[in-house]
Coordinates of C-alpha atoms and ligand atoms in Angstrom, one line a residue:
M27 CA 80.9 137.3 109.3
S28 CA 84.1 137.3 106.9
K29 CA 84.5 135.7 103.5
A30 CA 85.0 132.3 102.7
K31 CA 88.7 132.0 101.8
I32 CA 90.0 131.9 98.5
W33 CA 93.1 129.8 98.2
L34 CA 96.0 130.2 96.1
S35 CA 95.7 125.9 95.1
S36 CA 94.2 123.5 97.2
P37 CA 92.9 120.2 96.7
H38 CA 90.4 119.2 94.4
M39 CA 89.3 115.8 94.6
G40 CA 87.3 113.6 91.1
G41 CA 85.4 112.3 92.8
E42 CA 87.0 108.6 92.4
E43 CA 89.4 108.7 94.9
Q44 CA 87.5 107.0 97.7
K45 CA 86.2 104.5 95.6
F46 CA 89.9 102.9 95.2
V47 CA 90.9 104.3 99.2
N48 CA 87.7 102.0 100.6
E49 CA 88.8 98.7 97.9
A50 CA 92.3 98.9 99.2
F51 CA 89.8 98.3 102.9
Q52 CA 87.9 95.9 101.2
E53 CA 90.9 93.7 100.3
N54 CA 93.0 95.0 103.6
W55 CA 95.6 96.5 101.3
I56 CA 96.7 98.3 104.4
A57 CA 100.6 99.4 102.9
P58 CA 103.5 100.7 101.3
L59 CA 102.6 98.5 98.0
G60 CA 99.5 96.6 96.8
P61 CA 97.4 97.1 93.7
N62 CA 97.1 101.2 93.6
V63 CA 100.6 101.6 93.9
N64 CA 101.6 99.1 91.0
G65 CA 98.5 101.8 89.3
F66 CA 99.3 104.7 90.3
E67 CA 102.6 104.2 88.7
Q68 CA 101.1 102.4 85.4
D69 CA 99.3 105.3 84.8
L70 CA 101.8 108.2 85.5
R71 CA 103.7 106.1 82.8
N72 CA 101.1 106.3 80.5
K73 CA 100.5 110.2 81.1
L74 CA 104.1 110.7 80.5
S75 CA 104.1 108.2 77.6
A76 CA 108.0 108.2 76.8
N77 CA 109.0 104.0 77.9
K78 CA 110.4 105.4 81.6
E79 CA 109.6 103.4 84.7
V80 CA 108.2 104.9 88.0
A81 CA 108.4 104.1 91.7
A82 CA 106.0 105.9 93.4
L83 CA 107.6 107.4 96.7
S84 CA 106.4 109.2 99.6
S85 CA 107.0 112.8 98.8
G86 CA 108.9 114.6 95.7
T87 CA 111.9 115.2 98.1
A88 CA 112.3 111.6 98.4
A89 CA 112.6 110.8 95.3
L90 CA 115.3 113.9 94.8
H91 CA 117.3 112.1 97.3
L92 CA 116.8 108.2 95.9
A93 CA 118.2 110.2 92.7
L94 CA 120.9 112.0 93.9
L95 CA 122.2 108.9 95.4
Q96 CA 121.7 106.7 92.8
L97 CA 124.4 109.5 90.3
G98 CA 126.8 108.5 93.2
I99 CA 126.6 111.7 94.9
S100 CA 128.4 111.7 98.8
I101 CA 130.5 113.9 100.9
G102 CA 132.9 116.5 99.2
D103 CA 131.0 116.5 95.9
E104 CA 129.1 119.6 94.3
V105 CA 125.7 119.6 93.1
I106 CA 124.3 123.1 90.9
C107 CA 121.1 123.8 91.5
Q108 CA 118.2 126.6 90.2
S109 CA 118.6 128.5 92.7
F110 CA 114.9 130.8 92.2
T111 CA 113.5 126.8 93.6
F112 CA 111.3 125.6 96.8
S113 CA 114.4 124.5 99.5
A114 CA 113.1 121.4 98.7
S115 CA 114.5 121.0 95.4
A116 CA 118.0 122.0 97.3
N117 CA 117.7 121.0 100.1
P118 CA 118.6 116.6 99.7
I119 CA 122.3 118.0 97.9
T120 CA 122.9 117.9 101.6
Y121 CA 121.4 115.4 102.8
L122 CA 124.3 113.5 100.9
G123 CA 127.0 115.6 102.0
A124 CA 127.7 117.5 99.0
Q125 CA 128.0 121.1 98.3
P126 CA 125.2 123.2 96.3
V127 CA 126.2 125.5 93.7
F128 CA 123.5 127.8 93.0
V129 CA 122.5 128.9 89.8
D130 CA 120.1 132.5 88.2
S131 CA 117.5 132.2 86.2
E132 CA 116.6 133.7 82.5
K133 CA 113.7 136.0 82.1
E134 CA 111.8 134.1 79.6
T135 CA 111.0 130.8 81.2
W136 CA 112.4 132.1 84.9
N137 CA 114.3 129.0 85.5
I138 CA 117.9 128.5 85.7
C139 CA 120.1 130.6 83.2
P140 CA 121.6 128.1 80.3
V141 CA 124.4 130.7 80.0
S142 CA 125.1 131.3 83.7
L143 CA 125.2 127.2 83.6
E144 CA 127.4 127.3 82.2
K145 CA 129.6 129.2 83.1
A146 CA 129.3 128.2 86.7
L147 CA 130.4 124.9 85.3
E148 CA 133.9 126.2 83.4
N149 CA 134.5 128.1 87.1
R150 CA 133.9 124.7 89.6
I151 CA 136.0 122.7 87.0
Q152 CA 138.6 125.0 86.6
Q153 CA 138.7 125.3 90.3
G154 CA 138.7 121.5 90.3
K155 CA 135.9 120.8 91.9
K156 CA 133.8 118.1 91.4
V157 CA 130.4 118.7 89.7
K158 CA 128.3 115.4 89.7
A159 CA 124.7 116.4 88.8
I160 CA 122.6 119.5 87.3
I161 CA 119.1 119.9 88.9
I162 CA 116.7 122.2 86.9
V163 CA 113.4 122.6 88.0
H164 CA 109.9 123.5 86.1
L165 CA 108.5 126.3 88.1
Y166 CA 105.1 127.1 88.6
G167 CA 104.9 124.3 85.6
M168 CA 106.8 126.0 83.3
P169 CA 109.6 123.9 81.7
C170 CA 112.3 124.8 81.9
K171 CA 114.7 125.7 78.8
I172 CA 115.4 122.0 77.4
E173 CA 117.5 122.5 74.3
E174 CA 120.3 124.5 75.7
L175 CA 120.3 123.0 79.4
T176 CA 120.8 119.6 78.0
K177 CA 123.5 120.6 75.6
V178 CA 125.5 122.2 78.2
A179 CA 125.2 119.2 80.1
N180 CA 125.9 117.1 78.0
K181 CA 129.3 119.7 77.1
Y182 CA 129.9 118.4 80.3
N183 CA 128.5 114.9 80.2
I184 CA 127.3 115.5 83.3
P185 CA 123.4 114.0 84.2
I186 CA 120.0 116.6 85.0
V187 CA 118.1 115.9 87.6
E188 CA 114.9 117.4 86.4
D189 CA 112.5 118.5 89.7
A190 CA 108.9 118.4 87.7
A191 CA 107.3 118.5 90.9
E192 CA 105.0 120.9 89.7
A193 CA 104.7 120.4 85.9
L194 CA 103.1 117.1 85.9
G195 CA 100.8 117.3 83.1
S196 CA 103.5 119.8 81.4
T197 CA 105.6 119.8 77.8
Y198 CA 108.1 121.1 75.6
Q199 CA 108.0 120.4 71.7
N200 CA 104.9 117.7 72.8
K201 CA 107.4 116.4 75.1
S202 CA 106.2 115.1 79.2
C203 CA 108.7 117.5 81.4
G204 CA 110.3 114.2 84.2
T205 CA 111.3 112.2 81.2
F206 CA 114.0 114.5 80.0
G207 CA 116.5 114.1 82.5
K208 CA 118.6 111.8 83.6
F209 CA 116.0 111.1 86.3
G210 CA 112.3 112.9 86.9
V211 CA 111.0 113.8 90.1
L212 CA 107.0 114.8 90.9
S213 CA 105.5 115.6 93.5
F214 CA 101.8 115.4 94.6
N215 CA 101.7 116.8 98.1
G216 CA 98.5 118.4 98.7
N217 CA 99.2 122.5 97.0
K218 CA 100.2 120.4 93.7
I219 CA 98.3 120.0 90.8
I220 CA 97.4 116.8 91.6
T221 CA 97.6 115.5 95.7
T222 CA 97.6 111.8 97.4
S223 CA 97.7 114.3 100.6
G224 CA 101.5 113.7 100.7
G225 CA 103.7 111.4 98.1
G226 CA 105.7 112.0 94.9
A227 CA 107.4 109.9 92.5
L228 CA 110.7 109.2 90.3
V229 CA 110.8 108.3 87.1
C230 CA 113.7 106.6 85.7
P231 CA 115.3 105.7 82.9
S232 CA 115.0 101.7 82.8
V233 CA 113.7 98.7 85.1
K234 CA 116.9 98.4 86.5
D235 CA 117.5 101.6 87.7
K236 CA 113.2 101.9 88.8
E237 CA 114.3 98.7 91.0
K238 CA 116.8 100.1 92.2
T239 CA 114.9 103.0 93.6
V240 CA 111.7 100.6 94.7
Y241 CA 114.8 98.8 96.8
Y242 CA 116.5 101.8 98.5
A243 CA 112.9 103.1 99.4
T244 CA 112.0 99.9 101.0
Q245 CA 115.4 99.3 103.5
A246 CA 117.5 98.1 101.0
R247 CA 116.7 94.9 101.7
D248 CA 119.2 92.1 100.2
N249 CA 117.1 88.5 98.5
A250 CA 117.4 86.2 101.8
P251 CA 114.9 84.7 103.6
H252 CA 116.0 86.5 107.1
Y253 CA 116.7 90.8 107.0
Q254 CA 120.4 91.2 105.3
H255 CA 121.4 94.4 104.3
S256 CA 124.5 95.0 102.4
E257 CA 123.5 99.2 102.2
I258 CA 122.2 102.2 104.2
G259 CA 118.6 102.3 103.2
Y260 CA 115.4 104.3 103.3
N261 CA 111.6 104.1 104.3
Y262 CA 110.3 106.5 101.6
R263 CA 107.8 104.0 99.6
L264 CA 104.0 105.5 99.3
S265 CA 101.1 104.2 100.7
N266 CA 98.8 102.4 98.9
I267 CA 96.3 104.0 100.6
S268 CA 97.5 107.2 99.0
A269 CA 98.3 105.8 95.9
G270 CA 94.0 105.1 95.7
I271 CA 93.9 108.7 96.2
G272 CA 96.5 109.7 93.3
R273 CA 94.2 106.8 91.3
G274 CA 91.1 109.4 91.3
Q275 CA 92.8 111.9 91.3
M276 CA 94.8 111.0 87.7
L277 CA 91.7 110.5 86.5
V278 CA 90.8 114.4 86.8
L279 CA 94.3 115.6 85.4
D280 CA 93.9 116.8 81.7
E281 CA 90.6 118.5 82.9
H282 CA 92.0 119.6 85.8
I283 CA 95.3 121.4 84.1
Q284 CA 92.6 122.9 81.2
L285 CA 91.0 124.9 85.0
R286 CA 94.6 126.0 85.6
R287 CA 95.4 126.9 82.4
K288 CA 92.1 129.1 82.0
M289 CA 92.7 130.6 85.5
N290 CA 95.7 131.9 83.5
L291 CA 93.9 133.2 80.3
F292 CA 90.9 134.8 83.0
Y293 CA 94.4 137.0 84.9
Q294 CA 96.0 137.2 80.8
E295 CA 92.5 139.8 80.0
L296 CA 92.0 141.2 83.1
F297 CA 95.9 142.7 83.5
S298 CA 95.8 143.3 79.9
N299 CA 94.4 146.8 80.2
I300 CA 96.6 147.8 83.5
E301 CA 100.1 149.0 82.7
G302 CA 103.7 147.7 84.9
V303 CA 101.8 144.0 84.7
T304 CA 103.1 141.1 83.0
V305 CA 101.5 137.4 83.6
F306 CA 103.3 135.3 83.4
K307 CA 103.5 133.3 80.0
E308 CA 104.9 130.5 78.2
P309 CA 107.6 132.3 75.6
N310 CA 106.5 130.7 72.7
E311 CA 105.2 127.3 71.6
D312 CA 107.5 125.1 72.3
F313 CA 106.7 125.4 75.6
Y314 CA 103.4 123.7 77.5
S315 CA 102.3 124.5 80.9
N316 CA 100.2 123.4 83.4
H317 CA 99.5 126.8 84.5
W318 CA 100.3 124.9 88.6
L319 CA 99.9 128.6 89.5
S320 CA 99.4 131.9 87.7
A321 CA 102.0 135.0 88.8
I322 CA 102.4 138.4 87.5
L323 CA 105.3 140.6 87.8
I324 CA 104.9 144.1 89.0
D325 CA 107.2 147.1 87.3
K326 CA 106.1 149.3 90.5
E327 CA 107.4 152.5 88.4
K328 CA 104.6 152.0 85.8
T329 CA 101.9 151.4 88.4
N330 CA 102.1 154.7 90.4
G331 CA 104.2 153.0 93.1
V332 CA 101.8 149.9 93.5
D333 CA 103.7 147.1 94.6
R334 CA 103.0 143.3 95.1
E335 CA 103.3 144.1 98.7
Q336 CA 100.4 146.5 97.8
L337 CA 98.3 143.6 96.5
R338 CA 99.2 141.1 98.2
L339 CA 97.4 142.7 101.7
A340 CA 94.5 144.1 99.7
M341 CA 94.0 140.5 98.5
E342 CA 94.1 139.1 102.1
E343 CA 91.5 142.1 103.7
E344 CA 89.2 140.0 101.0
N345 CA 89.9 136.6 102.5
I346 CA 92.2 135.4 99.2
E347 CA 95.3 134.2 99.3
C348 CA 98.4 135.5 97.4
R349 CA 102.3 134.6 98.1
P350 CA 105.5 136.4 96.6
L351 CA 107.2 134.1 94.4
W352 CA 109.8 131.6 96.4
K353 CA 112.8 133.3 97.6
P354 CA 115.9 132.5 95.8
M355 CA 118.2 130.2 97.5
H356 CA 121.2 131.9 97.1
L357 CA 119.1 134.9 99.6
Q358 CA 117.9 132.0 102.4
P359 CA 120.3 132.0 105.8
V360 CA 121.0 128.5 105.5
F361 CA 122.6 128.2 102.0
K362 CA 124.2 131.8 103.2
N363 CA 128.1 129.6 102.7
A364 CA 127.4 128.6 98.5
P365 CA 128.3 129.4 95.7
Y366 CA 126.0 131.5 93.2
Y367 CA 126.6 132.3 89.7
G368 CA 124.6 134.8 87.5
G369 CA 122.7 138.3 87.9
N370 CA 119.9 139.6 89.7
V371 CA 117.1 137.7 87.4
A372 CA 115.8 135.4 90.9
E373 CA 116.3 138.4 93.3
N374 CA 114.2 140.9 90.4
L375 CA 111.5 137.8 90.5
F376 CA 110.9 137.4 94.4
E377 CA 111.2 141.3 95.1
N378 CA 108.5 141.9 92.5
G379 CA 106.2 139.1 92.2
L380 CA 103.4 137.7 93.1
C381 CA 101.5 134.0 92.4
L382 CA 97.8 134.7 92.6
P383 CA 94.8 132.0 93.4
S384 CA 95.6 129.3 90.9
G385 CA 93.2 126.9 91.8
S386 CA 91.1 124.2 89.5
N387 CA 88.1 124.4 91.9
L388 CA 87.8 128.2 92.1
T389 CA 84.0 129.3 91.2
D390 CA 82.9 132.7 89.0
D391 CA 82.4 133.9 92.3
D392 CA 85.8 133.8 93.5
R393 CA 86.9 134.7 90.3
E394 CA 85.1 137.8 90.1
R395 CA 86.2 138.6 93.9
I396 CA 89.7 138.4 92.8
K397 CA 88.6 140.8 90.1
Q398 CA 87.2 144.0 92.0
V399 CA 90.0 143.6 94.4
I400 CA 93.0 144.1 91.5
L401 CA 90.3 146.8 89.5
K402 CA 90.8 148.7 93.1
V403 CA 94.1 148.3 94.2
F404 CA 95.4 149.4 90.9
K405 CA 92.7 152.4 90.5
V406 CA 91.1 150.9 86.8
Ligands
LIG518 C1 106.6 120.7 96.6 C2 108.1 120.7 95.2 C3 109.3 119.4 95.7 C4 108.7 118.8 97.2 O1 108.0 118.0 96.6 P1 107.2 117.7 98.4 O2 106.5 115.9 97.8 O3 106.6 117.9 98.4 O4 108.7 116.6 98.7 C5 110.4 119.5 95.2 N1 110.3 120.7 94.4 C6 109.2 121.8 93.8 C7 110.2 122.9 92.4 C8 108.3 121.5 94.3 O5 107.5 122.5 94.9

């Protein structure tokens, strides 16, 4: 019999989720609105503690779409986006007929480089392009260089959309990721730090912006007894059933962050004696990562040729899931015509990086199995 699969990141229920779901059944709130939706939004507001409003939506992708829509982005506009990310950060730009412009990462946080960002902005503006927003991403839970990025964005007076889909619970200078941009995006997909089976949220600057978000997310109905519409809307609201799972998950979020951070420490210790491998961690005290995924970078010049693919395959053999880092958007066939600014930081990360099992539900046995493969591959 083969060994049980160890996942990169799998759903981890706290135990109270079904209670909230049962309440929804008892009260017949089987709809994309209800007490769980309101309660979940309130829980998220409390967690972010930044005087922001939260609109619960059907996905993080939907949240990004509605953020860009409300920033007035349309055909012919440009939106700058971190290249090193999941495609969901960039896809909504194209839903609105706008052009994505990709920017490289810097080496400390692996997120968008403030210097390359400024070069991109200068060059696009010189060419007479209308850059309407900047999408920054906190990958793997690591906050990006908010201070430098905000400075550049303010200089050119362009709003930031903060993709915090992987960073619920991460902070920069003690402030929550998702609360720095004009809009912030959260995701509760199956493999994120908390899950509602599928869902997302838009963090909004005011009650008015939240109301507008909910309006667009519920087919843009005008205020009338009949169904009247003056604008195009979407069906993007979160279901009251999913939100019930979310309320249960919020009860264990802090505990799960601590467990993910422990996984990161486990890898830091494990690799401390292995030449040529660095575990991704915060550059200094300003940064606090939820360590949604733990990742390593392998310098094969220093590992006697062991590369990320060799490690990945050895893990796969033992039924342990690992995954290369995100393939940058400027290398994706679908975005091959999009402009790109920067060097090869993101490309190097993709070539040499690997995400390791990081779930909050991993056991001592799982860790031992992971450790044995790593010791074997690196011959320690
Ligand atoms: C998961 C994710 C999204 C999209 O969220 P969904 O809820 O899956 O639509 C967007 N950006 C990043 C960086 C993500 O990891």
